[in-house]
Coordinates of N, CA and C in Angstrom, one line a residue:
M1 N 4.9 183.9 23.1 CA 4.9 182.8 24.0 C 6.1 182.0 23.8
E2 N 6.9 181.8 24.8 CA 8.1 180.9 24.8 C 7.7 179.5 25.3
W3 N 8.3 178.5 24.7 CA 8.1 177.2 25.3 C 9.3 176.3 24.9
T4 N 9.5 175.3 25.7 CA 10.6 174.3 25.5 C 10.1 173.0 26.0
T5 N 10.5 171.9 25.4 CA 10.2 170.5 25.8 C 11.5 169.7 26.0
W6 N 11.5 168.8 26.9 CA 12.5 167.8 27.0 C 11.9 166.4 27.1
T7 N 12.5 165.4 26.5 CA 12.0 164.0 26.6 C 13.2 163.1 26.9
T8 N 13.1 162.3 27.9 CA 14.1 161.3 28.2 C 13.5 159.9 28.1
T9 N 14.0 159.1 27.3 CA 13.5 157.7 27.1 C 14.4 156.7 27.9
G10 N 13.9 155.5 28.1 CA 14.8 154.5 28.6 C 15.1 154.6 30.1
V11 N 14.2 155.3 30.8 CA 14.4 155.5 32.3 C 13.8 154.3 33.0
I12 N 14.6 153.5 33.7 CA 14.0 152.3 34.4 C 13.6 152.8 35.8
A13 N 12.3 152.7 36.0 CA 11.7 153.1 37.3 C 12.2 152.2 38.4
G14 N 12.6 152.9 39.5 CA 13.0 152.1 40.7 C 11.8 151.4 41.3
P15 N 12.1 150.6 42.3 CA 11.0 149.9 43.0 C 9.9 150.8 43.5
G16 N 8.7 150.5 43.2 CA 7.6 151.4 43.5 C 7.2 152.4 42.4
G17 N 8.0 152.4 41.4 CA 7.6 153.2 40.2 C 7.4 154.7 40.3
V18 N 6.5 155.2 39.4 CA 6.2 156.6 39.4 C 4.7 156.8 39.5
S19 N 4.2 157.7 40.3 CA 2.8 157.9 40.4 C 2.2 158.8 39.4
T20 N 1.1 158.5 38.8 CA 0.4 159.3 37.8 C -1.0 159.6 38.3
D21 N -1.6 160.7 37.8 CA -2.9 161.1 38.2 C -4.0 160.1 37.6
E22 N -3.7 159.7 36.4 CA -4.7 158.9 35.6 C -4.6 157.4 35.7
A23 N -3.4 156.9 35.8 CA -3.2 155.4 35.8 C -2.6 154.8 37.0
G24 N -2.5 155.6 38.1 CA -1.9 155.0 39.3 C -0.4 155.0 39.1
T25 N 0.2 153.8 39.4 CA 1.7 153.7 39.4 C 2.1 153.0 38.1
L26 N 3.1 153.6 37.5 CA 3.8 152.9 36.3 C 5.1 152.4 36.7
T27 N 5.5 151.3 36.2 CA 6.8 150.7 36.5 C 7.5 150.3 35.2
G28 N 8.7 149.9 35.3 CA 9.4 149.4 34.1 C 10.1 150.5 33.4
D29 N 10.2 150.4 32.0 CA 10.9 151.3 31.1 C 10.0 152.5 30.9
I30 N 10.4 153.7 31.3 CA 9.5 154.9 31.3 C 10.2 156.0 30.5
T31 N 9.3 156.7 29.8 CA 9.7 157.9 29.1 C 9.2 159.1 29.9
V32 N 10.1 160.1 30.2 CA 9.7 161.3 31.0 C 9.7 162.5 30.0
H33 N 8.6 163.2 30.0 CA 8.5 164.4 29.1 C 8.1 165.6 29.9
T34 N 8.8 166.7 29.7 CA 8.5 168.0 30.3 C 8.3 169.1 29.3
T35 N 7.2 169.8 29.4 CA 6.9 171.0 28.6 C 6.9 172.2 29.5
W36 N 7.8 173.2 29.2 CA 7.8 174.4 29.9 C 7.1 175.5 29.0
R37 N 6.1 176.2 29.6 CA 5.4 177.2 28.8 C 4.9 178.3 29.8
D38 N 5.3 179.5 29.5 CA 4.9 180.6 30.3 C 5.0 180.5 31.8
G39 N 6.2 180.0 32.3 CA 6.4 179.9 33.7 C 5.9 178.7 34.4
V40 N 5.4 177.7 33.6 CA 4.8 176.5 34.2 C 5.4 175.3 33.5
A41 N 5.8 174.3 34.2 CA 6.3 173.0 33.7 C 5.3 171.9 33.9
Y42 N 5.0 171.2 32.8 CA 4.1 170.1 32.8 C 4.9 168.8 32.6
L43 N 4.7 167.9 33.6 CA 5.5 166.7 33.6 C 4.6 165.5 33.2
A44 N 5.0 164.7 32.3 CA 4.2 163.5 31.8 C 5.1 162.3 31.7
V45 N 4.5 161.2 31.9 CA 5.3 159.9 31.8 C 4.5 158.9 31.0
Q46 N 5.2 157.9 30.4 CA 4.5 156.8 29.7 C 5.4 155.6 29.7
H47 N 4.8 154.4 29.5 CA 5.7 153.3 29.3 C 6.4 153.6 27.9
S48 N 7.6 153.3 27.8 CA 8.4 153.7 26.7 C 7.8 153.1 25.4
T49 N 7.1 152.0 25.4 CA 6.6 151.4 24.2 C 5.1 151.7 24.0
A50 N 4.5 152.5 24.8 CA 3.1 152.8 24.8 C 2.8 154.2 24.0
L51 N 1.6 154.4 23.8 CA 1.2 155.7 23.1 C 0.6 156.7 24.1
D52 N 0.0 156.2 25.2 CA -0.7 157.0 26.2 C 0.3 157.7 27.1
W53 N 0.1 159.0 27.3 CA 0.8 159.8 28.3 C 0.0 160.0 29.5
Y54 N 0.6 160.1 30.7 CA 0.0 160.3 32.0 C 0.6 161.4 32.7
T55 N -0.2 162.2 33.4 CA 0.4 163.3 34.2 C 1.1 162.8 35.4
M56 N 2.3 163.2 35.6 CA 3.1 162.8 36.8 C 2.4 163.5 38.0
T57 N 2.1 162.7 39.0 CA 1.4 163.3 40.2 C 2.2 164.5 40.7
G58 N 1.5 165.6 41.0 CA 2.2 166.8 41.4 C 2.5 167.8 40.3
S59 N 2.3 167.4 39.1 CA 2.4 168.3 38.0 C 1.1 169.1 37.7
P60 N 1.1 170.3 37.3 CA 2.3 171.1 36.8 C 3.0 171.8 38.0
A61 N 4.1 172.4 37.7 CA 4.9 173.1 38.7 C 5.3 174.5 38.2
S62 N 5.3 175.4 39.0 CA 5.7 176.8 38.7 C 7.2 176.8 38.6
V63 N 7.7 177.2 37.4 CA 9.1 177.3 37.2 C 9.4 178.6 36.4
P64 N 10.4 179.4 36.9 CA 10.6 180.7 36.4 C 11.1 180.9 35.0
D65 N 12.0 179.9 34.6 CA 12.6 180.1 33.3 C 13.0 178.7 32.7
E66 N 13.5 178.8 31.5 CA 13.9 177.6 30.8 C 15.0 176.8 31.5
K67 N 16.0 177.5 32.0 CA 17.1 176.8 32.7 C 16.5 176.0 33.9
A68 N 15.7 176.6 34.7 CA 15.1 176.0 35.9 C 14.2 174.8 35.4
S69 N 13.5 174.9 34.3 CA 12.7 173.8 33.8 C 13.5 172.6 33.4
R70 N 14.7 172.9 32.9 CA 15.6 171.8 32.5 C 16.1 171.1 33.8
A71 N 16.3 171.8 34.8 CA 16.7 171.2 36.1 C 15.6 170.4 36.7
L72 N 14.3 170.9 36.6 CA 13.2 170.2 37.0 C 13.0 168.9 36.2
H73 N 13.2 168.9 34.9 CA 13.1 167.7 34.1 C 14.1 166.7 34.6
Q74 N 15.4 167.1 34.8 CA 16.4 166.1 35.3 C 16.0 165.6 36.7
A75 N 15.5 166.4 37.5 CA 15.1 166.0 38.9 C 13.9 164.9 38.7
A76 N 13.0 165.1 37.8 CA 12.0 164.2 37.6 C 12.5 162.8 37.1
V77 N 13.5 162.9 36.2 CA 14.1 161.6 35.7 C 14.7 160.9 36.8
E78 N 15.5 161.6 37.7 CA 16.1 161.0 38.8 C 15.1 160.4 39.8
A79 N 14.0 161.1 40.0 CA 12.9 160.7 40.9 C 12.3 159.4 40.4
V80 N 12.1 159.3 39.1 CA 11.6 158.0 38.5 C 12.6 156.9 38.7
R81 N 13.9 157.2 38.5 CA 14.9 156.1 38.8 C 14.9 155.6 40.2
E82 N 14.6 156.6 41.1 CA 14.6 156.2 42.5 C 13.3 155.4 42.9
G83 N 12.2 155.6 42.1 CA 11.0 154.9 42.4 C 10.2 155.4 43.6
G84 N 9.7 154.4 44.3 CA 9.0 154.8 45.6 C 7.7 155.5 45.3
G85 N 7.1 155.3 44.2 CA 5.9 156.1 43.8 C 6.2 157.6 43.6
A86 N 7.3 157.8 42.8 CA 7.8 159.1 42.5 C 6.7 160.1 42.1
V87 N 6.8 161.3 42.6 CA 5.9 162.4 42.2 C 6.8 163.5 41.6
A88 N 6.1 164.5 41.0 CA 6.8 165.6 40.4 C 7.7 166.3 41.5
P89 N 8.9 166.5 41.2 CA 9.8 167.2 42.2 C 9.5 168.7 42.2
T90 N 10.0 169.3 43.2 CA 9.9 170.8 43.3 C 11.4 171.3 43.3
L91 N 11.5 172.5 42.8 CA 12.8 173.2 42.9 C 12.9 174.0 44.1
D92 N 14.0 173.8 44.9 CA 14.1 174.7 46.1 C 15.6 174.8 46.4
G93 N 15.9 175.9 47.1 CA 17.3 176.1 47.5 C 18.3 176.1 46.4
G94 N 18.1 177.0 45.4 CA 19.1 177.2 44.4 C 19.1 176.2 43.2
A95 N 18.1 175.3 43.2 CA 18.1 174.4 42.1 C 18.0 175.1 40.7
E96 N 17.5 176.3 40.7 CA 17.5 177.1 39.5 C 18.9 177.4 38.9
E97 N 19.9 177.3 39.8 CA 21.2 177.6 39.4 C 21.9 176.3 38.8
A98 N 21.3 175.2 38.9 CA 21.9 173.9 38.4 C 22.1 173.9 36.9
E99 N 23.3 173.4 36.5 CA 23.6 173.2 35.1 C 23.0 171.9 34.7
P100 N 22.6 171.8 33.4 CA 22.1 170.5 32.9 C 23.2 169.5 33.0
P101 N 22.9 168.2 33.4 CA 23.9 167.2 33.5 C 24.5 166.7 32.2
A102 N 25.6 166.0 32.3 CA 26.2 165.4 31.2 C 25.2 164.3 30.7
P103 N 25.3 164.0 29.4 CA 24.4 162.9 28.9 C 24.6 161.6 29.6
G104 N 23.5 160.9 29.8 CA 23.5 159.6 30.5 C 24.0 158.5 29.6
P105 N 23.7 157.3 30.0 CA 24.1 156.1 29.2 C 23.5 156.1 27.8
E106 N 24.2 155.5 26.9 CA 23.8 155.5 25.5 C 22.4 155.0 25.3
S107 N 21.9 154.1 26.2 CA 20.6 153.6 26.0 C 19.5 154.6 26.4
E108 N 19.9 155.7 27.0 CA 19.0 156.7 27.3 C 19.0 157.8 26.3
K109 N 17.9 158.2 25.8 CA 17.8 159.3 24.8 C 17.2 160.5 25.4
D110 N 17.8 161.6 25.2 CA 17.3 162.9 25.8 C 17.3 163.9 24.7
S111 N 16.1 164.5 24.5 CA 16.0 165.5 23.4 C 15.3 166.7 23.9
K112 N 15.6 167.8 23.2 CA 15.0 169.1 23.5 C 14.4 169.7 22.3
R113 N 13.3 170.4 22.4 CA 12.7 171.2 21.4 C 12.3 172.5 21.9
S114 N 12.5 173.6 21.1 CA 12.2 174.9 21.6 C 11.5 175.7 20.6
R115 N 10.7 176.7 21.0 CA 10.1 177.6 20.1 C 10.0 178.9 20.8
G116 N 10.5 180.0 20.2 CA 10.6 181.3 20.9 C 9.3 182.0 20.8
A117 N 8.5 181.8 19.7 CA 7.2 182.5 19.6 C 6.3 181.6 18.8
G118 N 5.0 182.0 18.9 CA 4.0 181.2 18.2 C 3.2 180.4 19.1
T119 N 2.4 179.5 18.5 CA 1.5 178.6 19.3 C 2.2 177.3 19.6
A120 N 2.2 176.9 20.8 CA 2.8 175.6 21.1 C 1.7 174.6 21.3
Q121 N 1.9 173.4 20.8 CA 1.0 172.3 21.0 C 1.7 171.2 21.8
W122 N 1.0 170.7 22.8 CA 1.6 169.6 23.6 C 0.7 168.4 23.6
A123 N 1.2 167.3 23.2 CA 0.4 166.1 23.2 C 0.8 165.1 24.3

């Protein structure tokens, strides 16, 4: 089992915030987390100072590989910045070919964890 995660903190949600399945709309300083496992990307968000994670509406998404899941994560971060009740983005029209973007502002933290084999746990 292959899996990878990305987490981006310090994302300021645009007007209208981000939609979640469990808590409705979140606004303010948001952390975006993506876990890719076996061709599926799971997107979750939280207030950056909170403990609870919420499923981003529209998650999970079918994603063919790690590179495409990274592109999906970045698209989710951008969607949260745009606001408007952001939902999980979809990859279409060659998004799988996208290169990961350059690091954002210093206030934004972006991290990646990977495991090539074994059991993955996602919280």
